Amino acid sequence: MSENAGNSATKYVYDFTEGNKDLKDLLGGKGANLAEMTNLGLPVPPGFTITTEACRVYLESGEVPEALNDEVSAHLAALEQTMGKKLGEPSDPLLVSVRSGAKFSMPGMMDTVLNIGLSDASVEGLAAQAGDDRFAWDSYRRLIQMFGRTVLGIEGAQFERALEEITGPGASPGATSDADLSAADLKKLVKRFKKIVKNEAGRDFPQDPREQMDLAVKAVFTSWNGERARLYRRQERIPHDLGTAVSVVSMVFGNLGADSGTGVAFTRDPASGQQGVYGDYLQNAQGEDVVAGIRNTVPLAELEALDEKSYTELLRIMETLENHYKDLCDIEFTIERGKLWMLQTRVGKRTAGAAFRIAVQLVDQGLITEAEALRRVTGGQLAQLMFPRFDEKAADGAAAEHGVQKIAHGIAASPGAASGKAVFDSYTAIKWSRSGEKVILIRRETNPDDLDGMIAAEGILTSRGGKTSHAAVVARGMGKTCVCGAEELEVDTKRRCMTARGIDSSTGRGTVVVEEGDTVSIDGSTGKVYVGEVPVVPSPVVEYFEGRMHAGADDADELVVAVHRIMAYADRVRRLRVRANADSAEDALRARRFGAQGIGLCRTEHMFLGERREYVERLILADTDGEREDALKALLPMQKQDFVELLEAMDGLPVTVRLLDPPLHEFLPDITELSVRVALAESRKDANENDLRLLQAVHRLHEQNPMLGLRGVRLGLAIPGLFAMQVRAIAEAAAERCAAKGDPRAEIMIPLVGTVQELELVRDEATQVIADVEEATGTTLGLALGTMIELPRAALTAGEIAEAAEFFSFGTNDLTQTVWGFSRDDVEASFFTAYLEKGIFGVSPFETIDRDGVGRLVEDAVRAGRATRPDLKLGICGEHGGDPESVHFFHEVGLDYVSCSPFRIPVARLEAARACAAPHSSDSR
Ligand code: ADP
Ligand code: MG
Ligand code: MG
C-alpha cells in the first residue's frame, strides 16, 4: 500500500457524481451509496469522498498523502461553486459534515463531525441567512461539542455536564431539553464550550474553516483504529487493514424549526421482513439526535400528518431504492423547511428470520434469482434460527408455576430467547460473564462504549430507543437477542436496579424491582421481558427439520416455508455431499432427517465404555494370548450389534466406521483415585489383586502427551486382534443386514496413519478377516477400506498412502493440532484469547480451517491422492465440516463430502450450495 504514497496518478477524492455503489472498497459503503443515490437523481446534498486508500497512507505514515490537499481544495472549490457559498464565509457560510464510512458498515463505531465551517464570525452570517438566531447558535454549540470530543479528544461528559447545567433543574425556566434552549442560552453555552476546549485541549477552538475540515478528516481516519472500532471488527471478522473513507457533505438542517426534522427508515421490517413503513422521526433535530435517543422520536408513519409532501416523496424514494438495490435498504434523511434530503442508504442489516423471508419474497417479486437468494442468507443465520425459544405457554400462562412474571413488553429488536442475571453496566457484564455467568445487559440506552459489555451478554434490554437505536442495530448485527424501548421499565444504573410499574394487571401485582443479579428473561422475537427463567422449546425450524412440522401445511409458519424453499434451492445446486458424525442409531436417524447423506465418522470408542469397560480392562490386563482373545471374543457380539443398528438406520447410505482411536488409559480408572484405593486397601492389609494389576497397567500406559502417544493405528498394531475384532464385527453386521435384505454400505477407516506401511499391515489383516466372513456367510460385502489424513506426514505422503486406501477422510481437528503443534484442550484456555486480541488469528483455527497452513496440506494431499488413485473418495470429518467458511474451502479444493454433527447438517447443506452460488460472498455483513 505504501508504494502508492508518492504515486501522483492515484486519485484520492471522488465527487458524488463520479462514484457508484460498487466502489465500496475505495469509497466505503456510505460514500459509494451517496454517489449511487446522486446518480439515481435522488435529492442528496452535494459532496465528495476521500478514499480509504488515503486513510491507509495516513495510518501507515502519519501524514496525509501529498496530493490529497490539492485534490480536496479542487473538489471543495467545485462544491462551493455548486452551492454558491464558500466554506465558513462569514456572511453566508457553506457548512459541511465530515463523515466516516468503511467498506463494511460499523454503526456508530467511528466518528462524524457536523456543521464544519461555523466560527465566531460565520455563526452570525448563518443566523442572518436563516433568520433564526437560535438555530445558528445551536449548530455552533453542536460543532464545538462534536469537534471537541472527536477531533480534540475531550471527554464528552464535560460538554454534557455544561449542557445539563443549563437544561437541568434550576436552569433557565422551562428548559428541560436542548430543544427548549433560547438563543441567549446557546450563546452562553458556546462560551462555556469554548472554555472547555481551551482548558482541556490547551488550544482555542479553530476559527479557520479549512483547518477545521482538515483536522476532522484526520480524526475520522484515526477513528478507524479507535478501541471500539477494533473490537467491533474483531467481533464481525472485518479485516483491520481496510481503512475508512471520509465523505464531506454539504449540510442540510433538520433543526430549523417545526417544519424541519431528521429520521431513519427501513424499506421493510428488519425483524420480520414484512413490507411497510418502519422508522423513527424527530422534529426540529439534527443528525445523531434520532439514534442517540436524546428526545423521544415518533413513528415514521406520523410524518404523514406533519409533512405530507415530504412523506410521500420519502415513500417513493424508498420504493426506488428497494427496486434498485433489490434488497431491504435502510436510510437516513433530513427535512429542511419542508424539503427532503437523503443522507445515507445501505443494504440494511436484518435478523436471521427476516433474511430468509426477504430472500424468498424477492424471488417471488421477480427481483432476484434463486441463486441470488442463496447469497442473501448464511449458514450462520440458519444456525441462529435453530436455537431454542421460550415456551410461550410456560411464559404467559402457567407463569406462576415457574416463578416467572412478565414485567414489560418492549420492541422486538433482535430475536432469540435469553435468560441471565441482570447487570446494569458493561464492566459487570464482562466480569460476570468471564466467571461463567450468563448475564443480560440492561441499560436505558446503549452507546458505542457498551460494545464489549454487549458482546459479553446473552442479551440486551433497554428502556428507551426504537428499532433503529444503537442497541437494536448492533445486537442485530451480532445476532444477539435484544429487546429495546421497554418503556414500562425505569432503569437506574447508579443504584443498579430497574423498576417495572403496574404491568401485571391480571394478578394485580404492582411494582416489581429487579436488582443486579436477579434472573431475567428477554424474548427478542416478541419483545416480552420477564423476571425469572422462562423454559425453552425447540424452534419451529428444528421442528421442521425433524419432520414434525410441514412446510406444505395450510397454516405453515412463514419462516418454515422460507427455510424450506431456500434449502430446496440449496440441495439442487450444491456439489458437496453432507454426511454426519454420528455413532448411535438414534443420532443417525436424526441426521438423516436433517438431510445427512451418510455417516462420515462413526467413532467406536463409546462402544468400549459403560458396562463394557470391564472387558476392555481385561483386554488391557491380559497376560496371555488366551486371556486377550477371551476378552476380545466377549466384545465382538456387542460391537456387532452396534453396527447392525447403525447400518439399519443408515440403510442405503455410506457409513464410515473409524477403528479405535483414543489412548487406552481413557478406558482405565483415574490414576489418583486408583492409587488411593490401592493404598487404603494395603493399609488395611486387604490388597485386591485386580486393583494392583490395574494400577500397574495405568502406570505403564500413563503418557506425558497422550495425544501423541499410543493411539489410532498404533493401538491396532500394538494390541494383536483388536482391529481384527472390530473389522469382524463390521463385516458380520454387514452380512446380517444383507441377509435381512438391507443395503449396508460400511466403510472401514483407520485413524492416525503416518505412513503407508502402517496402513498396509492393517489392511492386509482386515482383508483376510473380511474374506473369512464373506466365505462363512456366502455374501459379497464390498467393504471399502480407507484412512484418515490427520498427521502432517500422512498429508505429505498422501500419494503413497492412496495406494493402500480407497478413501481419505481429513481429520482436521488433529491435523490442526499437529500442524500448529498445540493441543486444543490446553491452548484454548491459555493463550488463545491473547492471540485473537493481538490479531495473530482472526478466528480460532479450530473453528475455521487455517487455509494457509492446514488448508494447504489438505489441498496438496487431495492432489497427490487423486494422482495415485483417480477415483479416491475424499471427505472431511473434523468439526470444520459444519463451519461455513471452511465448507467453502472444502468445496474449492474438490472434496466429495463434508461430515459434521447432526445439528450442523442444514448449515453445511446451505453453505455447500452458497459455495457454488457465489465466489465466497462476504458482502452480506
Ligand atoms: P454514522 O455512520 O454514525 O451514522 P453519519 O456520518 O451517518 O454517522 O452521521 C451522523 C448523523 O449526522 C446521521 O444522522 C446523519 O444523517 C447526520 N448527517 C451527516 N451528514 C449530514 C449533513 N451533511 N447534513 C445533515 N445531517 C447530516
Ligand atoms: Mg449514518
Ligand atoms: Mg483424530
Coordinates of C-alpha atoms in Angstrom, one line a residue, residues 87-95 115-144 183 186-187 190-191 194 205 207 209 212 253:
L87 CA -16.9 27.2 3.3
G88 CA -17.2 29.2 6.5
E89 CA -17.5 32.5 4.7
P90 CA -18.8 35.0 7.4
S91 CA -21.8 36.5 5.6
D92 CA -23.3 33.3 4.2
P93 CA -21.2 30.2 5.1
L94 CA -21.2 26.9 3.4
L95 CA -21.2 24.2 6.2
N115 CA -21.5 21.8 11.0
I116 CA -17.9 22.3 10.0
G117 CA -17.4 25.9 8.8
L118 CA -19.0 27.7 11.7
S119 CA -16.9 30.2 13.7
D120 CA -17.5 33.2 15.8
A121 CA -17.9 35.2 12.6
S122 CA -19.9 32.9 10.4
V123 CA -22.4 31.9 13.1
E124 CA -23.8 35.5 12.8
G125 CA -24.0 35.1 9.0
L126 CA -25.8 31.8 9.3
A127 CA -28.2 33.4 11.8
A128 CA -28.9 36.2 9.4
Q129 CA -29.3 34.0 6.4
A130 CA -31.7 31.6 8.2
G131 CA -33.4 34.4 10.0
D132 CA -33.0 32.3 13.1
D133 CA -30.5 33.1 15.9
R134 CA -31.4 30.1 17.9
F135 CA -30.7 27.7 15.1
A136 CA -27.3 29.2 14.3
W137 CA -26.1 29.1 17.9
D138 CA -27.4 25.6 18.4
S139 CA -25.5 24.4 15.3
Y140 CA -22.3 26.2 16.6
R141 CA -22.5 24.6 20.0
R142 CA -23.0 21.2 18.4
L143 CA -19.9 21.7 16.2
I144 CA -17.8 22.6 19.2
A183 CA -30.6 31.7 21.5
L186 CA -27.0 28.8 23.5
K187 CA -24.7 31.7 23.2
V190 CA -20.9 28.2 23.2
K191 CA -18.8 30.4 25.5
K194 CA -15.0 27.2 24.1
F205 CA -11.3 26.1 19.0
Q207 CA -11.7 29.5 13.7
P209 CA -12.9 26.6 8.4
Q212 CA -11.5 22.6 11.0
F253 CA -30.6 21.3 8.6

